[in-house]
């Protein structure tokens, strides 16, 4: 009977890959040649491109952040082998947070001089990180245990990594309120954080 | 000889996942930063966002409904193992109903003060639900039996679940004609309906 | 050595599914709510929708034709197990013909009163059908034989089916020059044609 | 422990196929029917189409180049069986170079009379080729050896092929600065180059 109530995760992965791929590519639609205006020389073109410099930067930051949130999904579903209706619903809300990113990125690029304009994108990203973590918690909870092949120390490591992203993205909301998108450089700390934690359980296991 | 007339369903799933992913992401294109107009402060931006509140709501409702119709497809094709030319044609019409959703969502968001404007989106959704159910009936009909590994009680359960969605979405057309997109809260009843039915065959099987 | 020069076809299929899914969904972008103009009542909305009736029809025809050309690809690659660099290049040209469809569909919808406007879409479709057939010929040619598991009569049947589509789409160019997109109803003949051929080799094999 | 730090490459391939498919299809959005202006006869339509001839050519060139860079990715990941966090990060930067292609293609089509306008697209393409090569080097480096099933001579052949594309695309930057996008005909040399190298290791192996 369990068969009919749970799904293989293959299609969840395919839909998720599709939504991430499209959201990441749609970001660039905001950078359109029409925004460059009248151009008569290489100098004009250069000035036009530097004028939309902050949009280009917003785009690159959002692209890389979406790329890393995709990697979080890929890693989680490397271990999650089955899904039930609730997990798929959580995943749909996660994708909802993904498709809002192009809009909040535009807002961040255009209204960077207002507090709300600076804050909406990090709030969106925080919600994405929070739902991502919640989906993982649901999947590995003893009640469902959709990631059965995973050792305790590995589970702990992955939980900490996900928590770190949620905590960092929460912190970024407040830093971004003051300094804008530059706040996302804080995410360069994630690998350091993750790597140091990784060593410890590894040695304990051995 | 049956080999050359039937297909594996892997590619049908891939095309379907792609079309759902794109339709779900295209919905957000209607929410564009240009619609926000002149913004000089956080207060301006907040007012601009509340002005497009009904568009945002339409988008979220459509996104979640498409997500749940995708889950219906995923569940059906968890069991459908082969496809013939007719099944693929039915599936193409199903995808046609999917790609109309962004247009009818726009109409619902913009012309909510006319009856036709309120009705087109639920009609589109009803057609999607009806074709979805028809595809399932075709696949499990004794003549084709593309879902051979399924017990009788499971088949009955899935049929009822699909019928419930068709019936509810038909009902929503009339409720939406009066109250607008709020009518879709009726869909929150689906899981209740499904769950109660699920228990009964399960106990009978045991 | 053959390993490094040929590919598995899994990724060719994934790229193709993606391009078809996007092209099919992009078609609908032409049907935008902005085109409906000022609407104050259900009557206004109905008139606005009937005004873009020919665009809606163009869209539906193109969608269904792309869906059937996708099915041709799916069927071919049900049998093609390996690909070399040349096959991938042919496939890229095939996808090029696919992504031109949204543009030529727009042209067909907007310039239906000029011969060239009526002819460009069927020409595009004919080129797509011709490249599709050429790719199949390349794959099953004795020199490469990428579809080795296929009996002779099955190969003959699939070749005839592909030829029929090429011939019909060539015919449609001339009929469309006179009567417009209605010419595509000729494609309703394809299944008849295919089905009658299918019986004969089947009986001969038995 | 290695399991939790490396991924299967299946999802990396799926995201990459999605991004390539969308970028390749988005290119065509620049060729829109609105750009054709007022058309009253077949003659008008023909003139309108020849007016956007250089945009159509830019589009076709970019499409075929993206198609060939996709084939490079497909071939590399035919051999790369596992991925770690760093490989995924490199792949994300590779996709970033892909999604910039529609923008730089537009610039190439619109500002072909300025040096900077002619140079940005080849620079983008060169960066894509360079990251592609770097990803391959990282994957086959003895430290990671994610492509273990590959003979030495095959590795050498694939390295040379990748280097040839990087070198050619670097050369094209300078030729394009003078003659524009026509410079990309130089890429027709790649197969020649690759084929001649392929014979040699083959005979040595035998």
mmCIF file of N, CA and C in Angstrom, chain A residues 75 78-79 81 149-151 154 157-158 198, chain D residues 1-8 82-84:
data_model
loop_
_atom_site.group_PDB
_atom_site.id
_atom_site.type_symbol
_atom_site.label_atom_id
_atom_site.label_comp_id
_atom_site.label_asym_id
_atom_site.label_seq_id
_atom_site.Cartn_x
_atom_site.Cartn_y
_atom_site.Cartn_z
ATOM 1 N N UNK A 75 21.980 17.908 -3.683
ATOM 2 C CA UNK A 75 22.593 17.105 -2.619
ATOM 3 C C UNK A 75 21.530 16.426 -1.770
ATOM 4 N N UNK A 78 20.076 13.560 -3.564
ATOM 5 C CA UNK A 78 21.021 12.446 -3.712
ATOM 6 C C UNK A 78 20.684 11.360 -2.677
ATOM 7 N N UNK A 79 20.067 11.769 -1.560
ATOM 8 C CA UNK A 79 19.787 10.828 -0.472
ATOM 9 C C UNK A 79 18.299 10.515 -0.321
ATOM 10 N N UNK A 81 15.048 9.189 -1.412
ATOM 11 C CA UNK A 81 14.759 8.207 -2.464
ATOM 12 C C UNK A 81 13.275 8.123 -2.810
ATOM 13 N N UNK A 149 19.453 5.569 3.611
ATOM 14 C CA UNK A 149 20.825 5.083 3.467
ATOM 15 C C UNK A 149 21.902 5.962 4.079
ATOM 16 N N UNK A 150 21.512 6.892 4.958
ATOM 17 C CA UNK A 150 22.443 7.918 5.402
ATOM 18 C C UNK A 150 22.834 7.679 6.858
ATOM 19 N N UNK A 151 24.149 7.733 7.137
ATOM 20 C CA UNK A 151 24.601 7.525 8.520
ATOM 21 C C UNK A 151 24.208 8.720 9.391
ATOM 22 N N UNK A 154 26.497 11.777 8.983
ATOM 23 C CA UNK A 154 26.268 12.451 7.705
ATOM 24 C C UNK A 154 25.010 13.308 7.783
ATOM 25 N N UNK A 157 25.788 16.364 9.715
ATOM 26 C CA UNK A 157 26.583 17.290 8.913
ATOM 27 C C UNK A 157 25.699 18.072 7.935
ATOM 28 N N UNK A 158 24.803 17.337 7.226
ATOM 29 C CA UNK A 158 23.956 17.995 6.228
ATOM 30 C C UNK A 158 22.974 18.949 6.909
ATOM 31 N N UNK A 198 32.919 19.219 8.513
ATOM 32 C CA UNK A 198 33.016 17.927 7.835
ATOM 33 C C UNK A 198 34.125 17.067 8.424
ATOM 34 N N UNK D 1 32.735 7.808 3.331
ATOM 35 C CA UNK D 1 32.675 9.267 3.512
ATOM 36 C C UNK D 1 32.678 9.999 2.173
ATOM 37 N N UNK D 2 33.306 9.393 1.157
ATOM 38 C CA UNK D 2 33.395 10.074 -0.135
ATOM 39 C C UNK D 2 31.999 10.287 -0.720
ATOM 40 N N UNK D 3 31.075 9.391 -0.394
ATOM 41 C CA UNK D 3 29.724 9.458 -0.926
ATOM 42 C C UNK D 3 29.051 10.784 -0.640
ATOM 43 N N UNK D 4 29.183 11.260 0.571
ATOM 44 C CA UNK D 4 28.464 12.457 0.975
ATOM 45 C C UNK D 4 29.104 13.715 0.402
ATOM 46 N N UNK D 5 30.354 13.617 -0.042
ATOM 47 C CA UNK D 5 31.006 14.798 -0.587
ATOM 48 C C UNK D 5 30.935 14.867 -2.111
ATOM 49 N N UNK D 6 30.590 13.768 -2.763
ATOM 50 C CA UNK D 6 30.462 13.831 -4.221
ATOM 51 C C UNK D 6 29.027 13.519 -4.628
ATOM 52 N N UNK D 7 28.665 13.967 -5.814
ATOM 53 C CA UNK D 7 27.325 13.819 -6.357
ATOM 54 C C UNK D 7 27.393 12.917 -7.584
ATOM 55 N N UNK D 8 26.266 12.300 -7.912
ATOM 56 C CA UNK D 8 26.179 11.753 -9.250
ATOM 57 C C UNK D 8 25.994 12.953 -10.191
ATOM 58 N N UNK D 82 31.348 11.350 -11.453
ATOM 59 C CA UNK D 82 31.012 11.935 -10.165
ATOM 60 C C UNK D 82 31.384 13.414 -10.190
ATOM 61 N N UNK D 83 30.781 14.169 -9.282
ATOM 62 C CA UNK D 83 31.091 15.601 -9.200
ATOM 63 C C UNK D 83 31.223 15.975 -7.736
ATOM 64 N N UNK D 84 32.108 16.910 -7.434
ATOM 65 C CA UNK D 84 32.134 17.435 -6.070
ATOM 66 C C UNK D 84 31.642 18.893 -6.093
#
